[in-house]
Structure formats: structure tokens, C-alpha cells
Tab-separated table of C-alpha atoms in Angstrom:
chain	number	residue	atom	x	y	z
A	10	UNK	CA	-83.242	77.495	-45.744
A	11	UNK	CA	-82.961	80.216	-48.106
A	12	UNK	CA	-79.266	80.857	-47.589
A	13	UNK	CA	-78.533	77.120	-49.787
A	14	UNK	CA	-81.444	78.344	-52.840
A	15	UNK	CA	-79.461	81.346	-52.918
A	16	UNK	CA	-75.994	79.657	-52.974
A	17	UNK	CA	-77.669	77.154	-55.393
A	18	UNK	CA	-78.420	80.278	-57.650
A	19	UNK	CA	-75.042	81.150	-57.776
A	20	UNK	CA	-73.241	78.481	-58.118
A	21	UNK	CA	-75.353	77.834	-61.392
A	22	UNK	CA	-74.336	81.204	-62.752
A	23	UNK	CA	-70.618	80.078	-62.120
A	24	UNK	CA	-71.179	76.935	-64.182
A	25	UNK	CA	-72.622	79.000	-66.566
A	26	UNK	CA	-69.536	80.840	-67.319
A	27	UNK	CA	-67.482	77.677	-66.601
A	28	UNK	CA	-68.731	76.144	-69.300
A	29	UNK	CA	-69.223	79.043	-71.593
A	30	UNK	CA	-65.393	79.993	-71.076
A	31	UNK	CA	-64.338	76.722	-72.281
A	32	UNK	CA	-66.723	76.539	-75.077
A	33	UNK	CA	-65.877	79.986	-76.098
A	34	UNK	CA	-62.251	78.975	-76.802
A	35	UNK	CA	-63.515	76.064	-78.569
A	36	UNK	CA	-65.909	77.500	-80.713
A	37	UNK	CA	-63.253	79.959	-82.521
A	38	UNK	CA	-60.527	77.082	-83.087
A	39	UNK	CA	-61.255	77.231	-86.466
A	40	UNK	CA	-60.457	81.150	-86.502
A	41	UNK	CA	-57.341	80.598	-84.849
A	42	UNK	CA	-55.860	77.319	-86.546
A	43	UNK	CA	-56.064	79.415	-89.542
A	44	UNK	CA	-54.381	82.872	-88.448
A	45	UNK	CA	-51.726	80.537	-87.029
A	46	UNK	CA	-51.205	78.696	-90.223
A	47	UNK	CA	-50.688	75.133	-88.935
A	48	UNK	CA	-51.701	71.588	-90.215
A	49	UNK	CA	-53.440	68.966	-88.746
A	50	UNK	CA	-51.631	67.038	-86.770
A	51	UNK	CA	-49.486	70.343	-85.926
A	52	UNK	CA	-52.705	71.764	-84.439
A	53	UNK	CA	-53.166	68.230	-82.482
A	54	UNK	CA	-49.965	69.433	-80.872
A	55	UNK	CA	-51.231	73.122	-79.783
A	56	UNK	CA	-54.132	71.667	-78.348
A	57	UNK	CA	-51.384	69.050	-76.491
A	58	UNK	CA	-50.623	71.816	-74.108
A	59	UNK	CA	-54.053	72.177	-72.757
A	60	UNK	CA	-53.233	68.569	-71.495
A	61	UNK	CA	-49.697	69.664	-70.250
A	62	UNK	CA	-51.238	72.248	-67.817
A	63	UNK	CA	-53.952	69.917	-66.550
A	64	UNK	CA	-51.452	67.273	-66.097
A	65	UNK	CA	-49.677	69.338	-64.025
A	66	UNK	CA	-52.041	70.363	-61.790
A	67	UNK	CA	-53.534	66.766	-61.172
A	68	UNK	CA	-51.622	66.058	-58.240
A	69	UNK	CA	-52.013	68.222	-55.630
A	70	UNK	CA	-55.172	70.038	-57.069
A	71	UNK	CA	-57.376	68.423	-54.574
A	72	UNK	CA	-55.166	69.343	-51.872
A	73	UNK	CA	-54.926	72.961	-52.439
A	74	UNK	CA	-58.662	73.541	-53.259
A	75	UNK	CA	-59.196	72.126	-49.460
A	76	UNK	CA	-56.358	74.611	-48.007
A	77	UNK	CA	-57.924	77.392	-49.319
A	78	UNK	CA	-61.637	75.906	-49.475
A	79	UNK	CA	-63.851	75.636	-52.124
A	80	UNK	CA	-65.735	78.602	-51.839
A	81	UNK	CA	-62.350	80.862	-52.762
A	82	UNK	CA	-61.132	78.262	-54.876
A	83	UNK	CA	-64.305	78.692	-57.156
A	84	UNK	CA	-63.995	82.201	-57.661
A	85	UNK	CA	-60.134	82.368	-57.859
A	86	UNK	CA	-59.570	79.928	-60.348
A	87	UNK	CA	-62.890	81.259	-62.316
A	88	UNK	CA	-61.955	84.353	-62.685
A	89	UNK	CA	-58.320	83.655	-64.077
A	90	UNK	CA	-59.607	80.845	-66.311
A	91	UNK	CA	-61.395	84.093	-67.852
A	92	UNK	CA	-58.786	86.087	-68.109
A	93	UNK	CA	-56.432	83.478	-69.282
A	94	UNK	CA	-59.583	82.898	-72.140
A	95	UNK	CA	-58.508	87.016	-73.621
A	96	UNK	CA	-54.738	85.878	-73.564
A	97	UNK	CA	-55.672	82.802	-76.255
A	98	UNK	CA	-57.186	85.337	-78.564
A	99	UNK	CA	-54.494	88.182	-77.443
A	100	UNK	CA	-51.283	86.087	-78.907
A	101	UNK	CA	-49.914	86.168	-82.574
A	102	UNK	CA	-47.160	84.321	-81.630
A	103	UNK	CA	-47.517	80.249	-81.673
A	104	UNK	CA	-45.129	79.852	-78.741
A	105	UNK	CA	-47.136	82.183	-76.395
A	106	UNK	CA	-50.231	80.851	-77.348
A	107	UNK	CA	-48.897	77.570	-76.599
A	108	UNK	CA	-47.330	79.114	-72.907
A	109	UNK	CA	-51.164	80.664	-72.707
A	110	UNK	CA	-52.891	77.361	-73.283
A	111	UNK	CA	-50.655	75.500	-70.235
A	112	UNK	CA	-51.866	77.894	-67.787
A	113	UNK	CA	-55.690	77.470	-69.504
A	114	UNK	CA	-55.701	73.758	-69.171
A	115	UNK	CA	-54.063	74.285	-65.450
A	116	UNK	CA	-56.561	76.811	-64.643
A	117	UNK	CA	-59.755	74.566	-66.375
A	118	UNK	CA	-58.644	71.848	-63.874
A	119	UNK	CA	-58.472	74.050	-60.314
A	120	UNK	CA	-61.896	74.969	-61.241
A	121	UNK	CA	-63.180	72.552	-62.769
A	122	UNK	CA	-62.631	70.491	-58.894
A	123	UNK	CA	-63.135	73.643	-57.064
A	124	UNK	CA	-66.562	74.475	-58.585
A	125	UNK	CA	-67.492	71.039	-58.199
A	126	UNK	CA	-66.651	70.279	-54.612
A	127	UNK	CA	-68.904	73.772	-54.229
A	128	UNK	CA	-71.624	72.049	-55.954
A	129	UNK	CA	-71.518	69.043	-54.149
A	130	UNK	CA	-71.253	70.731	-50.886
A	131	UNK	CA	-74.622	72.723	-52.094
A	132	UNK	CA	-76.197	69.136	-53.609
A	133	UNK	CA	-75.761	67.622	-49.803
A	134	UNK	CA	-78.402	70.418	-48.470
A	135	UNK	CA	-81.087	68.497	-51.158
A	136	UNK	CA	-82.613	65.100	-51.175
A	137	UNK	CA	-81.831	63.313	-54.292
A	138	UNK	CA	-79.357	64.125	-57.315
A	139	UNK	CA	-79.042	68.306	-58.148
A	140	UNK	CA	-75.817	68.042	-59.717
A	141	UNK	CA	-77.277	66.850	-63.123
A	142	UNK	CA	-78.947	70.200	-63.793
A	143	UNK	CA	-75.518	72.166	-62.076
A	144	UNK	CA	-73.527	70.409	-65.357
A	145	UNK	CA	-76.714	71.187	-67.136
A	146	UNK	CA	-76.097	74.808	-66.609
A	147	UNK	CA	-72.462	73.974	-67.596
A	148	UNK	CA	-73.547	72.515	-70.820
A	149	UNK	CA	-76.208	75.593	-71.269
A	150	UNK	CA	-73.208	77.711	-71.182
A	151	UNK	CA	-71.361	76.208	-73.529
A	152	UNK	CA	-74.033	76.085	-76.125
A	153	UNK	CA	-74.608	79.818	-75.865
A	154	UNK	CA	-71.277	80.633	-75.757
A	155	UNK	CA	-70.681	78.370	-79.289
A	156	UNK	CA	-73.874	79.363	-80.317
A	157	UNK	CA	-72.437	83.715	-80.063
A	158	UNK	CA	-69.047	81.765	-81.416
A	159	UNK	CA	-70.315	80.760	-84.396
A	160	UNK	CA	-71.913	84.253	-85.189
A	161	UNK	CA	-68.860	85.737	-84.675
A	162	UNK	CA	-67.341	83.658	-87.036
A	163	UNK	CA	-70.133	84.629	-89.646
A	164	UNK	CA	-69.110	88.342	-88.562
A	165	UNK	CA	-65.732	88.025	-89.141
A	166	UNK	CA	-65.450	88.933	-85.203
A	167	UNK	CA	-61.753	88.912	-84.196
A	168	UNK	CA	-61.474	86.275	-81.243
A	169	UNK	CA	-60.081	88.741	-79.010
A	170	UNK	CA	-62.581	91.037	-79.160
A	171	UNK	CA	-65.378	88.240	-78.892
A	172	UNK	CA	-63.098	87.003	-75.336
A	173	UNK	CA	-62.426	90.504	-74.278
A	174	UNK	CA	-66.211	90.975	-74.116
A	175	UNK	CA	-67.400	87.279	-72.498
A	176	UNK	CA	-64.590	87.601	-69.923
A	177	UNK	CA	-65.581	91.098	-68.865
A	178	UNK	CA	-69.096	90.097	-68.235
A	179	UNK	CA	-68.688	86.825	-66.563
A	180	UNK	CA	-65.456	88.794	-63.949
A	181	UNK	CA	-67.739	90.711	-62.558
A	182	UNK	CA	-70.991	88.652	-62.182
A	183	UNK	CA	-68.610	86.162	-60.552
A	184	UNK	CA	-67.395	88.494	-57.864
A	185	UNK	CA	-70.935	89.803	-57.061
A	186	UNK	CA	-71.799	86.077	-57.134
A	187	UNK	CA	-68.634	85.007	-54.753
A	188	UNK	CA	-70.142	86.183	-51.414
A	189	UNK	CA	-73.320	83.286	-51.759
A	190	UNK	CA	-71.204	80.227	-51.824
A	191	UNK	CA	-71.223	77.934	-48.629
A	192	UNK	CA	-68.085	77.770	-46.715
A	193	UNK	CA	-66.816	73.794	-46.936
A	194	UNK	CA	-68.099	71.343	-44.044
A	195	UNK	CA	-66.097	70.178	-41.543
A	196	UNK	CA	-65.226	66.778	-42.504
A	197	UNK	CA	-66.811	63.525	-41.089
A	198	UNK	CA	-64.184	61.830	-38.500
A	199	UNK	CA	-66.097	58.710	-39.549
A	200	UNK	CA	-64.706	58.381	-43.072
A	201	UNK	CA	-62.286	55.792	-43.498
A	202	UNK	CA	-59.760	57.918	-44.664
A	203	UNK	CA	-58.482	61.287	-43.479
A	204	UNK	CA	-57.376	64.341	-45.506
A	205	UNK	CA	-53.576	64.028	-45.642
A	206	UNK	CA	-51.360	65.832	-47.635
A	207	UNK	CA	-50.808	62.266	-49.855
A	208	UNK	CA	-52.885	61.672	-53.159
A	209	UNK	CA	-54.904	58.640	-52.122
A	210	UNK	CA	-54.913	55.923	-54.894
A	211	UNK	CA	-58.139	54.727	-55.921
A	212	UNK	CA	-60.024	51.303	-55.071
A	213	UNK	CA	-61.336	49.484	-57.726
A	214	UNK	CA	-64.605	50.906	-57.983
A	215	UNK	CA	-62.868	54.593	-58.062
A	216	UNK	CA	-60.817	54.090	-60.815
A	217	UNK	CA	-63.684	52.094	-62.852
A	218	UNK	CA	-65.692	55.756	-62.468
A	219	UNK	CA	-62.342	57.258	-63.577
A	220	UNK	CA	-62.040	55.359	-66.492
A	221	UNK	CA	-65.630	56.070	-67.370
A	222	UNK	CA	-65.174	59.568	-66.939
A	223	UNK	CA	-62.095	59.405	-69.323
A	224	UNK	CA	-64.077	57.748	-72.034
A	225	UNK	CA	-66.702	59.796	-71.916
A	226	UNK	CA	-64.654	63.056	-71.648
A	227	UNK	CA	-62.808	61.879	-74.921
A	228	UNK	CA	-65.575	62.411	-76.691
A	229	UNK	CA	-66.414	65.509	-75.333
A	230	UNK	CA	-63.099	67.031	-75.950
A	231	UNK	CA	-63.198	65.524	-79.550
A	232	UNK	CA	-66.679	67.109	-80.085
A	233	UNK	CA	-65.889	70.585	-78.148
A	234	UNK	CA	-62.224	70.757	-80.491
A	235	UNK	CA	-62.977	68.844	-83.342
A	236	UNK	CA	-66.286	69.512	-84.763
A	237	UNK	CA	-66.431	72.750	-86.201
A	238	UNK	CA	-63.327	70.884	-87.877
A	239	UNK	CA	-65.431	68.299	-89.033
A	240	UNK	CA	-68.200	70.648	-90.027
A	241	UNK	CA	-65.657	72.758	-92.407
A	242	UNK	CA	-63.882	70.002	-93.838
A	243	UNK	CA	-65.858	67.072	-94.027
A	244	UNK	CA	-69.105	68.037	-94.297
A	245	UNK	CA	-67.925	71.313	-96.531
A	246	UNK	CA	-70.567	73.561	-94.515
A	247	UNK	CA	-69.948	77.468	-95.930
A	248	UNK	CA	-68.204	79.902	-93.325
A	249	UNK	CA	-71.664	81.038	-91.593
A	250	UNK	CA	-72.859	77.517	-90.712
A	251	UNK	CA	-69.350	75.982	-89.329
A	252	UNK	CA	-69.990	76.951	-86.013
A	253	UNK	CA	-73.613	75.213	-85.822
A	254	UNK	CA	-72.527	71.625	-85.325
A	255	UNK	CA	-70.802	72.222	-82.119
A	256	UNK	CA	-74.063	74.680	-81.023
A	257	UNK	CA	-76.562	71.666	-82.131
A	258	UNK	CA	-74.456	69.157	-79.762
A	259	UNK	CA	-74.504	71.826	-76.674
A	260	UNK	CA	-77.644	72.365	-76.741
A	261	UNK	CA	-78.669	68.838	-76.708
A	262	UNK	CA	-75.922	67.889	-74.418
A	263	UNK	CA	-77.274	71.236	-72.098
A	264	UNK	CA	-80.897	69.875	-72.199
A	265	UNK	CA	-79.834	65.640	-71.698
A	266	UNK	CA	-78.337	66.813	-68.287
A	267	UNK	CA	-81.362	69.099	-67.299
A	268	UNK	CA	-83.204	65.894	-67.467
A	269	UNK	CA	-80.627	63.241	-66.718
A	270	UNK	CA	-81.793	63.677	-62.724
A	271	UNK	CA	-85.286	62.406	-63.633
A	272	UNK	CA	-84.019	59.953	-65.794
A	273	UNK	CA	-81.207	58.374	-63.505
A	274	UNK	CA	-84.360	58.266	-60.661
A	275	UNK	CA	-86.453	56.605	-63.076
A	276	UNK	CA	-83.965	53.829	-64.942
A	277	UNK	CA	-81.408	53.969	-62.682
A	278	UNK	CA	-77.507	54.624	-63.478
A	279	UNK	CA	-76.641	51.176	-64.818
A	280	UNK	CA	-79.357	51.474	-67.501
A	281	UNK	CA	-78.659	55.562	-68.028
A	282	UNK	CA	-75.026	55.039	-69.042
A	283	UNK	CA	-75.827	51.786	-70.805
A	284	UNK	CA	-78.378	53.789	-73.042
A	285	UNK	CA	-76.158	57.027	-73.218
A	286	UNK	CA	-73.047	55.007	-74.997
A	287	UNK	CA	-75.790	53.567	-77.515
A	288	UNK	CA	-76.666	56.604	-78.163
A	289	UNK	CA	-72.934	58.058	-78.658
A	290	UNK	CA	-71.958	55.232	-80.757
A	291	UNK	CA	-75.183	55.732	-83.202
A	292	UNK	CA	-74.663	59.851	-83.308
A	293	UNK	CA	-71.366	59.479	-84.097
A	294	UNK	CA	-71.240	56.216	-86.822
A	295	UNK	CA	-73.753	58.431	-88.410
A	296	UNK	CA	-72.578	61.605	-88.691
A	297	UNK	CA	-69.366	59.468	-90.438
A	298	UNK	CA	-72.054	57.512	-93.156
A	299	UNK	CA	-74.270	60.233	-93.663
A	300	UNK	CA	-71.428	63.709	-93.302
A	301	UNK	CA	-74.360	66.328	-95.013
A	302	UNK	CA	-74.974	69.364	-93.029
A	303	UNK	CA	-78.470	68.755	-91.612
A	304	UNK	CA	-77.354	64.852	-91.199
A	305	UNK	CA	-74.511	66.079	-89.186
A	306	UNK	CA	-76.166	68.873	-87.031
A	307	UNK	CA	-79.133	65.872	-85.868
A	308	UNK	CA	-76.008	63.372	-85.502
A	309	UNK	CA	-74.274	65.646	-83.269
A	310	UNK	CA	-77.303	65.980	-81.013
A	311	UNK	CA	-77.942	62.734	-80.227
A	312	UNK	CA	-73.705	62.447	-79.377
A	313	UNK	CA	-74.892	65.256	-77.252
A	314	UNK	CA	-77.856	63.529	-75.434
A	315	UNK	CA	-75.597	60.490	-75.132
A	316	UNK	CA	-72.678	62.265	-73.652
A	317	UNK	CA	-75.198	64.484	-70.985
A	318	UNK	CA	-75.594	62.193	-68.572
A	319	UNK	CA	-72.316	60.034	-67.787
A	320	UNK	CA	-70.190	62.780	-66.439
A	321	UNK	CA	-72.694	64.303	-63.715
A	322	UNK	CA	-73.601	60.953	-62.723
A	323	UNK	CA	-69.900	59.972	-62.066
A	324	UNK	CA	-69.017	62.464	-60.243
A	325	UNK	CA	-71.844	62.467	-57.876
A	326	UNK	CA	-71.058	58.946	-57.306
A	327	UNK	CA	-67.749	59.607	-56.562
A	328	UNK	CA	-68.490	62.447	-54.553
A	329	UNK	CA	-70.666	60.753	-52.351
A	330	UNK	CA	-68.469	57.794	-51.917
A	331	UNK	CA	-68.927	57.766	-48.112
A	332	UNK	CA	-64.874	56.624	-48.179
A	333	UNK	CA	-62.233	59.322	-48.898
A	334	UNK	CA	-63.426	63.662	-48.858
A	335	UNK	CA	-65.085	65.412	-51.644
A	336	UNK	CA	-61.979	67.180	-53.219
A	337	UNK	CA	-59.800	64.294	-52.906
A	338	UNK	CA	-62.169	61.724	-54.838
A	339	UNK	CA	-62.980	64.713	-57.464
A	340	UNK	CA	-59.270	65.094	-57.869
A	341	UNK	CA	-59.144	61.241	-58.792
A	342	UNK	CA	-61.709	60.995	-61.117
A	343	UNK	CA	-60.117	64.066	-62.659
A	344	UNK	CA	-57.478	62.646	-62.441
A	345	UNK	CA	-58.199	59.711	-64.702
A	346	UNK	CA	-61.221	61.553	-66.659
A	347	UNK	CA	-59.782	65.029	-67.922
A	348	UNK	CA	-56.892	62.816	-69.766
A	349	UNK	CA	-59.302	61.944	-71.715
A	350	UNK	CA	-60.759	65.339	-72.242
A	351	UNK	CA	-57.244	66.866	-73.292
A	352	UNK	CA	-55.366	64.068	-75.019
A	353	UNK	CA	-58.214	62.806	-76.646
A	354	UNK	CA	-58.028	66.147	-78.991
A	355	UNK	CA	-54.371	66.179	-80.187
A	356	UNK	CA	-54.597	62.293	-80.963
A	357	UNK	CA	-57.512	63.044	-83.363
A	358	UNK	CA	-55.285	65.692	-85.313
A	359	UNK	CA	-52.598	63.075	-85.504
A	360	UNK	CA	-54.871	60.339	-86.578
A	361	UNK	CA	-56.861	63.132	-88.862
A	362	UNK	CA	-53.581	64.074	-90.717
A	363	UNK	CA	-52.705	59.986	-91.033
A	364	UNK	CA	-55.836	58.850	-92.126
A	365	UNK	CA	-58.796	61.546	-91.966
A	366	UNK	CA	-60.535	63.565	-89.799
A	367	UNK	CA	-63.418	61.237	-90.718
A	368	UNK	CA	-61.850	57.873	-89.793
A	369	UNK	CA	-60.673	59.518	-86.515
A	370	UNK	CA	-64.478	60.024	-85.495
A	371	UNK	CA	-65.616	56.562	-86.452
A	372	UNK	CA	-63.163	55.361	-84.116
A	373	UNK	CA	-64.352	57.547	-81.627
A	374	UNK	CA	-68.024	56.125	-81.761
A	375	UNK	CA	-66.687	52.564	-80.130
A	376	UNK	CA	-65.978	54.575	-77.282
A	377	UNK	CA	-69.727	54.588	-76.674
A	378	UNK	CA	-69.607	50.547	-77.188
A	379	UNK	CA	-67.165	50.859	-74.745
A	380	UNK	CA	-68.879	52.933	-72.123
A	381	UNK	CA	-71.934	50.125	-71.934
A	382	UNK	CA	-69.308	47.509	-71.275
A	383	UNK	CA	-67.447	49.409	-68.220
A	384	UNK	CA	-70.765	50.895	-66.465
A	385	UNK	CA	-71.697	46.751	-65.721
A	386	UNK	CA	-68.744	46.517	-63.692
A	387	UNK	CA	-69.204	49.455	-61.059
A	388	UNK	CA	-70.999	49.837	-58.267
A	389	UNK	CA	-73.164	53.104	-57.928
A	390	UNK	CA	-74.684	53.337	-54.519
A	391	UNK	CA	-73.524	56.732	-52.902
A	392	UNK	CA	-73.792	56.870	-49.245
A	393	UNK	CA	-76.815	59.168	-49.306
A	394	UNK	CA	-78.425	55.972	-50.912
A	395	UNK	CA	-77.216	53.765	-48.305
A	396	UNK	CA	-78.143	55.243	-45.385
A	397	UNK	CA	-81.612	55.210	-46.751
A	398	UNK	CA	-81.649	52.052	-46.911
């Protein structure tokens, strides 16, 4: 009994630094579009070899997290995500950085379904829905991490000093951590399809959840690249406050999914995601009507409450299918979601440079119009819920 609280523990520590890794990289953009001297829509390429490396890696991702198990893969992949995080703000070169960023977005994707097959393994030893407040933590790291970002912007911080230092600290809290985790369970002979060596291709209701995820990631890959963007440019907020629109939308995102367990138990999931792309679509129209700083900062946060709950909520779903193992559904709705997360950024900078940085974002809010029309059409019983029934 206490052997999964303390595995619980530390897999929430690891999603700490998952997300504040990420967010860390994110938060000092602005730092190094600058140094780098590039435009726009040039920049909308750089960040187009995030999406090269997770594209890469989509295929058989699922397959080698479940060679080597979760438990290594979460602590492998962590911990060279982190180093890979010193080598963005190590490069003067635009080529390497580009090289650096292929293996970052590969890297961001091997954990990102490692960590979360972990999780999920850890949710199964609970009754009801954990792995709201695991992305939670996620989310919590990311809005510290932007939040010491954005100071370190004020402080003229170099970005590889400010990675050098987050890296250290999360490497070696990860390998104390490592030894908690819960070896992966032996899978169910039951389910209707085996782990094979084949990607399985998704059934309808799979690849609805995938498409969700995408549309929801979009926005969270515009919001983690693009805001501090938004904050300097549109909104004209001096050097000290540039950092505080991303901080204001992790923090709210970071407390939605602390809550979005409750919530989903209460409403439901239908109603959850139907309120949560309201909310996206009315945070983001806003912050394009009204771009003054404070306007801005509250419009954020509700694109952050909006955002919290969709992505936690699909992949539980998924994960709990009942149908096809953990890592191979995860890889799928990766699959389909983390395009979104990665090519959602570059095509802002191209639409940005074509029309505006400000048009790109109002077009962005009817992909919260969009995500109440999808969630009608899926089916979110997991097969926790149905053997209850």
C-alpha cells in the first residue's frame, strides 16, 4: 500500500521537471530569437524542427518504451530531455541549434509516452481519475519554470546559465527519484489486441481523442511559443513584464488540472471539454480585442483554465481503453495530438509574418469552437467505468 503513494510521489516530481524543462525552453524564446537574429516566419521554421524530431519518433515510440519498460524509459528519456534543454542555450550557431532542437522534440516525445504509461500504470492502483493532478504537476512545473524564465529575462540571465542550473537540479532528483517507479504490468491476455511489433491504427473513437488532443495541443504549443511573442509585440509590455503572460496562463492552466478530477466527476467529460473550448475561444478572442497588458495576462488565464482539462482527460480515456496496451494507445494519441503541439508553432510565425501575430491568435480561438463540436462525437467510458457498471 505504501509502495504506490510513494511511486505516486515520484512520479509527480518527474512531471514536475517534465513540464518545467519544456517550459523553460519556452519561456526564453524571446532571448534567443533575438541573439539569433531571425524574422518571423524564419523563427516559425526553427521551431519546425521540434516537430521534425517528434515526427520521427512517432512510430515506434510506443514500442520501444514497452521493450525497455516504462519505469527506465521515464528516467532515460528525462534525464536527456534535460540535458538536451543546456545544448538549446549552449549553441551560437543556427544550424546546431536547429540539430539540438530535433533531438529535443525526439526526446519530449519518448518521455512524454514513457512518463505517461508510468502514470497510468500508478493511476490503475486508485479508484477514480489521478492523472488530472499528475498533468497538474506538469502544468505547475511549467509555470514555475516560466515564472524563474521571465525573471531571468528581467536579469538579463544568459539562457545557458538559467538551463545549466534547472537541468542540474532536476538530473539528480530524477535519479534519486528513479528507484520508486512501478515496474510495468504484465499485460491482460484478454485485450483484443496483442503487443506486436506493428503500430496499430486507430478505431474511430481513437482517432476522434487524437484529433482532440491535436486541437487542443495547438493551442498549447501556440501559447507555450508564442506568447511572450505576443506579450512583446502586440501588447508592447516593457522587457521585465514579457515573460508574465506565459506565467499567468501556467499557473491557471497548473491549477484547472488540479481540479479538473473533481470537475470531470461532477459534470462529466462531455460537458468538461464542451465548457473548456468556450472558455479557450473567449480567452483568446479577447486577448485579440482588448491586447493591454493586464487585459492580456486575465485573457491568458482563462485560455489556461480552458486548455487544463482536455489533455489529461484524453489520455486517460485512451489509456484505459480496455482494447489495445497502454503505450501503444498513448503512442496514437501522440501520435495525432503532439502534431498539433509542434506544427501548430511554426504555422503561427508564417501566418504572423503574412498577416500578424495578432490575426494568427484570433484564428487560433475557433479551435476552442472546434473542440465543443468534436467532444459530441466520442465516446468516453474507460473500462474501469465499465466494469463498474
Amino acid at each position: 500500500m505504501m509502495k504506490k503513494h510513494i511511486a505516486r510521489i515520484s512520479i509527480t516530481i518527474l512531471f514536475f521537471f517534465f513540464g518545467g524543462c519544456g517550459a523553460s525552453w519556452a519561456s526564453r524564446i524571446p532571448t534567443i530569437k533575438d541573439a539569433m537574429k531571425v524574422s518571423d516566419s524564419a523563427w516559425g521554421f526553427v521551431l519546425l524542427y521540434i516537430s521534425i524530431g517528434t515526427l520521427i519518433t512517432l512510430p515506434f515510440a510506443g514500442n520501444i518504451v514497452k521493450k525497455i519498460g516504462s519505469k527506465k524509459g521515464t528516467i532515460f528519456f528525462l534525464v536527456s530531455y534535460l540535458l538536451l534543454l543546456i545544448g538549446i542555450g549552449f549553441w551560437d550557431s543556427l544550424l546546431l541549434l536547429k540539430l539540438n532542437l530535433v533531438v529535443f522534440g525526439a526526446l519530449g516525445n519518448m518521455t512524454n509516452i514513457a512518463i505517461n504509461t508510468q502514470a497510468l500504470n500508478i493511476s490503475k492502483q486508485y479508484k477514480g481519475q489521478i492523472i488530472g493532478s499528475l498533468h497538474g504537476t506538469w502544468s505547475i512545473g511549467g509555470f514555475i519554470a516560466s515564472w524563474i524564465g521571465a525573471e531571468m529575462i528581467g536579469l538579463s540571465v544568459p539562457p545557458l546559465n538559467h538551463f545549466l542550473v534547472y537541468s542540474s537540479i532536476a538530473i539528480v532528483l530524477s535519479i534519486i527519484l528513479f528507484r520508486n517507479l512501478l515496474e510495468d504490468e504484465i499485460v491482460d491476455n484478454n485485450l483484443e489486441i496483442k503487443h506486436t511489433s506493428k503500430f496499430v491504427f486507430p478505431d474511430k473513437n481513437l482517432f476522434l481523442l487524437g484529433f482532440l488532443a491535436f486541437l487542443a495541443m495547438v493551442i498549447e504549443g501556440t501559447m507555450m511559443d508564442w506568447s511572450s511573442e505576443y506579450m512583446k509585440h502586440i501588447v508592447k509590455a516593457s522587457q521585465d513584464l514579457i515573460g508574465y503572460g506565459l506565467t499567468a496562463y501556467m499557473f491557471m492552466m497548473a491549477s484547472g488540472r488540479f481540479l479538473s478530477d473533481i470537475v470531470v466527476h461532477k459534470l462529466g467529460p462531455k460537458i468538461t471539454i464542451f465548457i473548456s473550448g468556450l472558455l479557450i475561444f473567449i480567452g483568446l478572442l479577447s486577448a485579440v480585442i482588448f491586447p493591454t497588458i493586464n487585459s492580456t495576462i486575465f485573457s491568458f488565464m482563462i485560455v489556461g483554465i480552458g486548455v487544463s482539462g482536455i489533455v489529461p482527460l484524453v489520455y486517460n480515456t485512451a489509456g484505459s481503453n480496455g482494447k489495445i496496451p497502454t503505450e501503444q494507445a498513448l503512442t496514437i494519441i501522440t501520435s495525432i495530438g503532439f502534431i498539433g503541439f509542434f506544427l501548430g508553432p511554426p504555422v503561427i510565425g508564417f501566418v504572423a509574418q503574412t498577416f500578424s501575430l495578432k490575426n494568427a491568435f484570433f484564428g487560433i480561438a475557433f479551435f476552442g469552437i472546434a473542440i465543443t463540436l468534436v467532444c459530441n462525437f466520442i465516446d468516453f467510458k474507460t473500462k474501469k467505468q465499465e466494469s463498474s457498471i
